[in-house]
CSV table of C-alpha atoms and ligand atoms in Angstrom, one decimal:
chain,number,residue,atom,x,y,z
A,1124,MET,CA,89.4,106.6,118.1
A,1125,ARG,CA,88.0,109.7,116.6
A,1126,THR,CA,86.0,109.1,113.4
A,1127,VAL,CA,86.6,111.7,110.6
A,1128,ARG,CA,85.0,112.0,106.9
A,1129,THR,CA,87.9,110.8,104.7
A,1130,GLN,CA,88.3,112.9,101.6
A,1131,ARG,CA,89.1,111.4,98.3
A,1132,LEU,CA,91.5,113.9,96.5
A,1133,ASP,CA,92.3,113.9,92.7
A,1134,ALA,CA,96.1,113.7,92.1
A,1135,ASP,CA,96.1,117.1,90.3
A,1136,ASP,CA,97.8,120.3,91.5
A,1137,ALA,CA,94.9,121.4,93.5
A,1138,GLY,CA,94.8,117.9,95.2
A,1139,ILE,CA,98.6,117.9,95.9
A,1140,ALA,CA,98.3,121.3,97.5
A,1141,ARG,CA,95.3,120.4,99.7
A,1142,ALA,CA,97.3,117.2,100.7
A,1143,ALA,CA,100.2,119.3,101.5
A,1144,ALA,CA,98.2,121.7,103.6
A,1145,LEU,CA,96.6,118.9,105.6
A,1146,LEU,CA,100.0,117.2,106.3
A,1147,ARG,CA,101.3,120.4,107.4
A,1148,ALA,CA,98.6,120.9,109.9
A,1149,GLY,CA,99.4,117.6,111.4
A,1150,ARG,CA,96.6,115.6,109.6
A,1151,LEU,CA,96.9,112.2,108.1
A,1152,VAL,CA,96.9,111.7,104.2
A,1153,ALA,CA,97.5,108.5,102.3
A,1154,PHE,CA,99.1,108.8,98.9
A,1155,GLY,CA,100.4,106.7,96.1
A,1156,THR,CA,104.0,105.8,95.6
A,1157,GLU,CA,105.5,103.6,93.0
A,1158,THR,CA,105.5,100.7,95.6
A,1159,VAL,CA,102.2,100.9,97.6
A,1160,TYR,CA,100.0,103.6,99.0
A,1161,GLY,CA,101.7,105.1,102.2
A,1162,LEU,CA,99.9,106.7,105.2
A,1163,GLY,CA,101.5,110.0,105.4
A,1164,ALA,CA,102.2,112.3,108.3
A,1165,ASP,CA,104.6,115.2,108.9
A,1166,ALA,CA,107.6,113.4,110.4
A,1167,ALA,CA,108.4,116.3,112.5
A,1168,GLN,CA,105.0,116.2,114.6
A,1169,PRO,CA,104.8,113.9,117.4
A,1170,GLN,CA,101.1,114.1,117.6
A,1171,ALA,CA,100.7,113.2,113.9
A,1172,ILE,CA,103.0,110.3,114.3
A,1173,GLU,CA,100.9,109.0,117.3
A,1174,ALA,CA,97.7,109.4,115.1
A,1175,VAL,CA,99.5,107.2,112.3
A,1176,PHE,CA,100.2,104.3,114.9
A,1177,ALA,CA,96.6,104.7,116.2
A,1178,ALA,CA,95.0,104.6,112.8
A,1179,LYS,CA,96.8,101.4,111.7
A,1180,GLY,CA,96.8,99.7,115.0
A,1181,ARG,CA,100.7,99.5,114.6
A,1182,PRO,CA,103.1,98.7,117.6
A,1183,ARG,CA,104.7,101.8,118.6
A,1184,HIS,CA,108.2,100.0,118.6
A,1185,ASN,CA,108.0,99.5,114.7
A,1186,PRO,CA,109.6,102.5,113.2
A,1187,LEU,CA,108.5,104.5,110.0
A,1188,ILE,CA,110.1,105.3,106.8
A,1189,ALA,CA,110.8,109.0,106.3
A,1190,HIS,CA,110.2,110.0,102.7
A,1191,VAL,CA,111.9,112.9,101.0
A,1192,ALA,CA,112.1,114.3,97.6
A,1193,ASP,CA,115.9,113.7,96.8
A,1194,SER,CA,119.1,112.5,98.3
A,1195,ASP,CA,120.2,115.8,99.5
A,1196,ALA,CA,117.1,115.8,101.6
A,1197,ALA,CA,117.9,112.4,102.7
A,1198,PHE,CA,121.5,113.0,103.7
A,1199,ARG,CA,120.2,116.2,105.9
A,1200,GLN,CA,118.4,113.5,108.0
A,1201,VAL,CA,120.9,110.6,108.1
A,1202,ARG,CA,124.6,110.4,108.1
A,1203,GLU,CA,126.1,109.9,104.6
A,1204,THR,CA,128.5,107.2,103.9
A,1205,PRO,CA,130.1,106.3,100.5
A,1206,LEU,CA,128.1,103.2,100.3
A,1207,ALA,CA,124.8,105.1,101.0
A,1208,ARG,CA,125.8,107.5,98.3
A,1209,LEU,CA,126.6,104.8,95.8
A,1210,LEU,CA,123.2,103.2,96.4
A,1211,ALA,CA,121.4,106.4,96.4
A,1212,ASP,CA,122.9,107.4,93.0
A,1213,ALA,CA,122.0,104.1,91.5
A,1214,PHE,CA,118.6,103.5,92.8
A,1215,TRP,CA,116.8,106.8,93.9
A,1216,PRO,CA,114.3,108.0,93.4
A,1217,GLY,CA,113.0,104.4,93.3
A,1218,PRO,CA,111.8,101.4,95.6
A,1219,LEU,CA,115.0,101.3,98.0
A,1220,THR,CA,115.0,102.3,101.6
A,1221,LEU,CA,118.4,102.7,103.5
A,1222,VAL,CA,118.7,102.5,107.2
A,1223,LEU,CA,121.4,104.7,108.6
A,1224,PRO,CA,122.3,106.4,111.9
A,1225,ALA,CA,120.1,109.6,112.2
A,1226,ARG,CA,121.9,112.9,112.3
A,1227,ALA,CA,121.9,114.9,115.6
A,1228,ASP,CA,120.1,117.6,113.7
A,1229,SER,CA,117.4,115.4,112.1
A,1230,THR,CA,113.9,116.9,112.0
A,1231,VAL,CA,112.2,113.6,112.3
A,1232,CYS,CA,110.7,113.1,115.8
A,1233,ALA,CA,111.7,110.4,118.1
A,1234,ALA,CA,108.3,108.6,117.8
A,1235,ALA,CA,108.6,108.2,114.0
A,1236,ALA,CA,112.0,106.4,114.6
A,1237,ALA,CA,110.5,104.4,117.4
A,1238,GLY,CA,113.2,105.9,119.7
A,1239,LEU,CA,116.1,104.3,117.6
A,1240,ALA,CA,119.3,105.8,116.8
A,1241,THR,CA,119.0,104.8,113.3
A,1242,LEU,CA,116.4,106.1,110.7
A,1243,ALA,CA,114.9,104.8,107.4
A,1244,VAL,CA,114.8,107.0,104.6
A,1245,ARG,CA,113.5,106.8,101.1
A,1246,VAL,CA,113.1,108.8,97.8
A,1247,PRO,CA,110.0,107.6,96.1
A,1248,SER,CA,109.8,107.9,92.2
A,1249,GLY,CA,106.1,108.4,91.6
A,1250,THR,CA,105.4,111.9,90.2
A,1251,VAL,CA,102.7,112.6,92.7
A,1252,ALA,CA,104.6,111.6,95.6
A,1253,GLN,CA,107.6,113.6,94.3
A,1254,GLY,CA,105.1,116.5,93.7
A,1255,LEU,CA,103.8,116.2,97.3
A,1256,LEU,CA,107.1,116.0,98.9
A,1257,ARG,CA,108.3,119.1,97.1
A,1258,ALA,CA,105.5,121.0,97.9
A,1259,LEU,CA,105.7,120.2,101.6
A,1260,ASP,CA,109.4,120.4,101.6
A,1261,ARG,CA,110.0,118.2,104.8
A,1262,PRO,CA,110.2,114.6,105.5
A,1263,VAL,CA,106.8,112.8,105.5
A,1264,ALA,CA,106.7,109.5,107.6
A,1265,ALA,CA,104.7,106.9,105.7
A,1266,PRO,CA,104.2,103.3,106.6
A,1267,SER,CA,102.0,101.3,104.1
A,1268,ALA,CA,98.4,102.6,104.3
A,1269,ASN,CA,96.7,99.5,105.8
A,1270,PRO,CA,95.6,98.4,109.1
A,1271,SER,CA,98.6,96.6,110.8
A,1272,GLY,CA,98.9,93.0,109.7
A,1273,ARG,CA,96.6,93.2,106.8
A,1274,VAL,CA,97.2,93.1,103.0
A,1275,SER,CA,99.1,96.5,101.8
A,1276,PRO,CA,97.1,98.7,99.4
A,1277,SER,CA,98.1,99.2,95.8
A,1278,GLU,CA,95.1,101.2,94.9
A,1279,ALA,CA,93.2,104.1,96.5
A,1280,ALA,CA,90.2,102.0,97.0
A,1281,HIS,CA,92.2,99.6,99.1
A,1282,VAL,CA,93.2,102.3,101.4
A,1283,LEU,CA,89.7,103.3,102.0
A,1284,GLU,CA,88.7,99.6,102.5
A,1285,GLY,CA,90.9,99.6,105.4
A,1286,LEU,CA,91.2,103.0,106.8
A,1287,ALA,CA,88.1,105.2,105.8
A,1288,GLY,CA,87.1,107.1,108.8
A,1289,ARG,CA,90.4,107.1,110.5
A,1290,ILE,CA,92.3,109.2,108.0
A,1291,ASP,CA,91.8,112.9,106.6
A,1292,ALA,CA,92.4,112.1,103.0
A,1293,VAL,CA,93.6,109.9,100.3
A,1294,LEU,CA,95.5,111.2,97.1
A,1295,ASP,CA,94.1,109.1,94.4
A,1296,CYS,CA,97.3,108.4,92.3
A,1297,GLY,CA,95.9,105.3,90.5
A,1298,PRO,CA,97.3,101.8,90.8
A,1299,CYS,CA,101.0,101.6,92.0
A,1300,ALA,CA,103.5,100.6,89.3
A,1301,VAL,CA,105.6,98.2,91.3
A,1302,GLY,CA,103.1,97.0,93.7
A,1303,LEU,CA,105.5,95.7,96.4
A,1304,GLU,CA,107.0,97.6,99.3
A,1305,SER,CA,110.5,99.1,98.9
A,1306,THR,CA,113.7,96.9,99.6
A,1307,VAL,CA,115.1,97.8,103.0
A,1308,LEU,CA,118.8,97.7,103.4
A,1309,GLU,CA,120.5,98.4,106.8
A,1310,LEU,CA,124.1,100.0,106.0
A,1311,SER,CA,126.7,99.8,108.7
A,1312,GLY,CA,130.4,99.0,108.8
A,1313,GLY,CA,130.6,99.5,105.1
A,1314,GLN,CA,128.4,96.6,104.4
A,1315,ALA,CA,124.8,96.4,103.4
A,1316,THR,CA,122.3,93.9,104.8
A,1317,LEU,CA,118.9,93.1,103.2
A,1318,LEU,CA,116.3,93.6,106.0
A,1319,ARG,CA,113.4,93.2,103.5
A,1320,PRO,CA,113.3,92.1,99.9
A,1321,GLY,CA,111.1,94.4,98.0
A,1322,GLY,CA,110.8,96.5,94.8
A,1323,ILE,CA,114.6,96.5,93.8
A,1324,ALA,CA,115.8,92.9,93.2
A,1325,ALA,CA,118.7,91.8,95.4
A,1326,GLU,CA,120.6,90.7,92.2
A,1327,ALA,CA,120.6,94.6,90.9
A,1328,ILE,CA,122.2,95.7,94.3
A,1329,GLU,CA,124.6,92.7,94.2
A,1330,ALA,CA,125.6,93.4,90.7
A,1331,LEU,CA,126.2,97.1,91.6
A,1332,LEU,CA,128.4,96.2,94.7
A,1333,ALA,CA,130.3,93.6,92.8
A,1334,ALA,CA,131.2,96.1,90.0
A,1335,ARG,CA,132.4,98.6,92.6
A,1336,GLY,CA,134.3,96.0,94.6
A,1337,VAL,CA,132.2,96.8,97.7
A,1338,PRO,CA,131.5,93.8,100.2
A,1339,ALA,CA,128.7,91.7,99.1
A,1340,LEU,CA,125.2,92.1,100.2
A,1341,ARG,CA,124.5,90.4,103.5
A,1342,LEU,CA,121.4,88.1,102.7
A,1343,PRO,CA,119.2,86.2,105.3
A,1344,ALA,CA,120.4,82.4,105.8
A,1345,PRO,CA,119.7,80.4,102.6
A,1346,GLY,CA,116.1,79.2,102.3
A,1347,ALA,CA,114.9,81.8,105.2
A,1348,TYR,CA,112.3,83.0,102.8
A,1349,ALA,CA,111.4,79.8,101.3
A,1350,ALA,CA,111.0,77.6,104.3
A,1351,PRO,CA,111.2,79.4,107.7
A,1352,ALA,CA,112.8,77.2,110.4
A,1353,SER,CA,109.7,77.6,112.6
A,1354,PRO,CA,106.4,79.0,111.2
A,1355,GLY,CA,105.6,80.5,114.6
A,1356,MET,CA,108.5,82.8,114.4
A,1357,LEU,CA,107.1,84.5,111.3
A,1358,ALA,CA,104.6,87.1,112.5
A,1359,SER,CA,101.5,87.1,110.4
A,1360,HIS,CA,101.3,89.9,108.0
A,1361,TYR,CA,99.7,90.8,104.6
A,1362,ALA,CA,97.0,88.6,105.7
A,1363,PRO,CA,93.6,88.0,104.1
A,1364,THR,CA,90.9,86.5,105.9
A,1365,LEU,CA,91.1,83.0,104.2
A,1366,PRO,CA,94.2,80.9,105.0
A,1367,LEU,CA,96.8,80.4,102.4
A,1368,ARG,CA,98.4,77.1,101.1
A,1369,LEU,CA,101.8,77.9,99.4
A,1370,ASP,CA,103.6,76.1,96.3
A,1371,ALA,CA,100.5,74.2,95.4
A,1372,ALA,CA,100.9,71.6,92.9
A,1373,GLY,CA,97.3,70.8,92.5
A,1374,THR,CA,93.9,72.4,93.5
A,1375,GLY,CA,90.2,71.8,93.7
A,1376,PRO,CA,86.8,73.3,93.6
A,1377,ASP,CA,87.0,74.3,97.4
A,1378,GLU,CA,89.9,76.7,96.8
A,1379,ALA,CA,90.7,80.1,95.1
A,1380,LEU,CA,93.8,79.8,93.0
A,1381,LEU,CA,96.6,82.5,92.9
A,1382,ALA,CA,98.1,81.4,89.7
A,1383,PHE,CA,101.5,82.1,88.1
A,1384,GLY,CA,102.1,81.0,84.6
A,1385,PRO,CA,99.7,78.6,83.0
A,1386,ALA,CA,96.8,78.1,85.7
A,1387,LEU,CA,96.4,74.7,87.4
A,1388,PRO,CA,92.9,73.5,86.4
A,1389,GLY,CA,89.9,72.8,88.9
A,1390,ALA,CA,89.9,75.8,91.1
A,1391,GLY,CA,86.7,77.3,92.5
A,1392,LEU,CA,88.1,80.7,91.4
A,1393,THR,CA,91.4,82.0,89.8
A,1394,TRP,CA,93.4,85.1,89.7
A,1395,ASN,CA,96.3,84.8,87.5
A,1396,LEU,CA,99.3,87.1,88.5
A,1397,SER,CA,100.9,86.7,85.0
A,1398,PRO,CA,99.9,84.0,82.5
A,1399,ASP,CA,103.5,84.5,80.9
A,1400,GLY,CA,105.1,84.0,84.1
A,1401,ASP,CA,106.4,87.7,84.2
A,1402,LEU,CA,107.7,88.6,87.7
A,1403,ALA,CA,107.2,92.3,87.3
A,1404,GLN,CA,103.6,92.1,86.2
A,1405,ALA,CA,103.0,89.4,88.9
A,1406,ALA,CA,104.2,91.7,91.6
A,1407,SER,CA,102.2,94.7,90.5
A,1408,ARG,CA,99.1,92.3,90.7
A,1409,LEU,CA,99.9,90.5,93.9
A,1410,PHE,CA,98.0,92.6,96.5
A,1411,ALA,CA,95.0,93.3,94.4
A,1412,GLY,CA,94.8,89.5,93.5
A,1413,LEU,CA,95.0,88.4,97.3
A,1414,ARG,CA,92.2,91.0,98.0
A,1415,TRP,CA,90.0,89.7,95.1
A,1416,LEU,CA,90.3,86.2,95.8
A,1417,ASP,CA,89.6,86.8,99.5
A,1418,THR,CA,86.5,88.8,99.0
A,1419,HIS,CA,85.1,86.5,96.3
A,1420,GLY,CA,86.3,83.4,97.8
A,1421,LEU,CA,84.7,84.1,101.1
A,1422,ARG,CA,81.5,84.8,99.2
A,1423,LEU,CA,81.5,81.5,97.4
A,1424,GLY,CA,82.2,79.8,100.7
A,1425,LEU,CA,85.6,78.5,99.6
A,1426,LEU,CA,88.1,77.2,102.2
A,1427,ARG,CA,91.5,78.8,101.4
A,1428,ILE,CA,93.7,80.4,98.8
A,1429,ALA,CA,96.1,78.2,97.0
A,1430,VAL,CA,99.4,79.8,95.7
A,1431,MET,CA,101.1,78.3,92.7
A,1432,PRO,CA,105.1,78.2,92.9
A,1433,ILE,CA,106.8,81.5,92.5
A,1434,PRO,CA,110.5,81.5,91.8
A,1435,SER,CA,112.8,83.1,94.3
A,1436,ARG,CA,114.7,85.2,91.9
A,1437,GLY,CA,114.2,88.9,91.1
A,1438,LEU,CA,111.0,90.3,92.4
A,1439,GLY,CA,109.9,86.8,93.3
A,1440,LEU,CA,112.0,86.8,96.5
A,1441,ALA,CA,109.8,89.7,97.7
A,1442,MET,CA,106.7,88.0,96.5
A,1443,ARG,CA,107.5,84.9,98.4
A,1444,ASP,CA,108.4,86.8,101.6
A,1445,ARG,CA,104.8,88.6,101.6
A,1446,LEU,CA,103.2,85.2,100.7
A,1447,GLN,CA,105.0,83.5,103.6
A,1448,ARG,CA,103.9,86.2,106.1
A,1449,ALA,CA,100.3,86.0,104.7
A,1450,ALA,CA,100.3,82.2,105.4
A,1451,ALA,CA,102.1,82.5,108.7
A,1452,PRO,CA,99.7,81.5,111.8
A,1453,ARG,CA,97.3,84.1,112.8
A,1454,ALA,CA,97.3,85.9,116.2
A,1455,PRO,CA,94.2,85.6,118.1
A,1456,PHE,CA,93.2,89.2,117.1
A,1457,PRO,CA,94.9,91.6,114.7
A,1458,GLY,CA,98.2,92.9,116.1
A,1459,ALA,CA,98.1,90.7,119.1
A,1460,PRO,CA,101.4,88.5,119.6
A,1461,PHE,CA,101.6,85.0,119.2
A,1462,PRO,CA,101.8,83.0,122.4
A,1463,GLY,CA,105.5,82.3,123.2
A,1464,THR,CA,107.0,84.0,120.3
A,1465,PRO,CA,108.6,87.7,119.9
A,1466,VAL,CA,105.9,90.2,119.9
A,1467,LEU,CA,106.5,91.3,116.2
A,1468,GLU,CA,109.3,90.8,113.8
A,1469,ARG,CA,111.1,94.0,113.2
A,1470,ILE,CA,110.5,94.0,109.6
A,1471,GLY,CA,107.1,94.0,107.8
A,1472,ALA,CA,104.2,95.5,109.6
B,1489,TXA,O1,107.5,101.0,100.0
B,1489,TXA,C1,107.6,101.3,101.0
B,1489,TXA,O2,108.6,101.1,101.8
B,1489,TXA,C2,106.2,101.7,101.6
B,1489,TXA,C3,105.9,103.1,101.0
B,1489,TXA,C4,104.7,103.6,101.4
B,1489,TXA,O3,107.0,103.9,101.1
B,1489,TXA,N1,106.3,101.8,103.0
B,1489,TXA,C5,106.4,100.8,104.0
B,1489,TXA,O4,106.4,101.1,105.2
B,1489,TXA,O5,106.3,99.6,103.5
B,1489,TXA,P1,106.2,100.2,106.4
B,1489,TXA,O6,106.2,100.9,107.6
B,1489,TXA,O7,104.9,99.4,106.2
B,1489,TXA,O8,107.5,99.3,106.3
B,1489,TXA,C6,108.8,99.7,106.8
B,1489,TXA,C7,109.6,98.8,107.3
B,1489,TXA,C8,109.0,98.2,108.5
B,1489,TXA,O9,109.3,96.6,108.4
B,1489,TXA,C9,110.0,98.6,109.5
B,1489,TXA,O10,110.3,97.9,110.8
B,1489,TXA,C10,111.4,99.0,108.8
B,1489,TXA,O11,110.9,99.4,107.5
B,1489,TXA,N2,112.1,100.1,109.5
B,1489,TXA,C11,111.8,101.5,109.5
B,1489,TXA,N3,112.8,102.1,110.2
B,1489,TXA,C12,113.8,101.2,110.4
B,1489,TXA,C13,114.9,101.2,111.2
B,1489,TXA,N4,115.4,102.4,111.6
B,1489,TXA,N5,115.6,100.1,111.3
B,1489,TXA,C14,115.2,98.8,110.8
B,1489,TXA,N6,114.1,98.8,110.2
B,1489,TXA,C15,113.4,99.8,110.0
B,1490,MG,MG1,103.5,97.8,106.0
């Protein structure tokens, strides 16, 4: 892979204009959204999309989300349905991604959609992301701006830790407000299926559907996030270097503690997601906390990260999902398949 000097751009008018010019020229620019930083590329340019997969070490069969400035731009790329319009009106701009059949005249190249007939579209709400998408006026493909399998970035410094030298620029938008990736819904047959829990709580989607008399949200089997049938079926993602131990009821001096609510005593190192047990605050601090405990825990010679129980309601469902993946058995090297298991889950790279 070629090495480039990665520029850090201020998120002012000049920085946004520079970022847009780089994207137009087929270069890679990471930018902050309300969820996490995305690694952006012009979705119409196959060579730019290939560079995204290469920079992340991401399997080519895992499709990217096309980011656009508003729902009109989204429905120029995918086929609009009444259910899609209902969800778009309620939650866009915001942390929701909709998977719909791509339109025949979609400008998103086949490589970005991994050759699928469907396309994932999202309208982010961050003001800088909005400014960038409006300046560019075309879809931007943007996976989370981390090496595949590692913890997602919620600050510009996290992007540089993982991708400096592999991307052209990062637009520094400060810390991401939500801190967890978007909720991904697949819409077919007039019903929504939750593919990835995320920044819009499933309960909020369910309430909207119930109020409009639309078929209920299809959820994974009960307990799928809390206790996967076979840990080997969960591809390792969001993974720090230290192993994770979930739902810890106690801890000790050889562990780094990811606390939620009043912290357990006795850990070698503690990061509290939210002393008051506030799920939105905890979500916004999750990825930074995993990185901090990993860096300092390794330095102190600690053995693992113990995670206190997090409820599976609201944003807790998405937090539990990311933590389950972070705790899943590791591939022998990043991005490698697990012996005897599917190469990668479709959701979550
Ligand atoms: O919040 C987010 O969604 C962030 C920010 C940058 O927008 N992006 C993000 O992208 O998380 P990524 O690539 O890390 O995750 C996108 C997920 C992947 O699990 C991918 O498999 C799924 O969306 N996806 C994309 N296109 C799809 C499609 N056509 N069908 C099913 N799943 C799809
Ligand atoms: Mg990702």
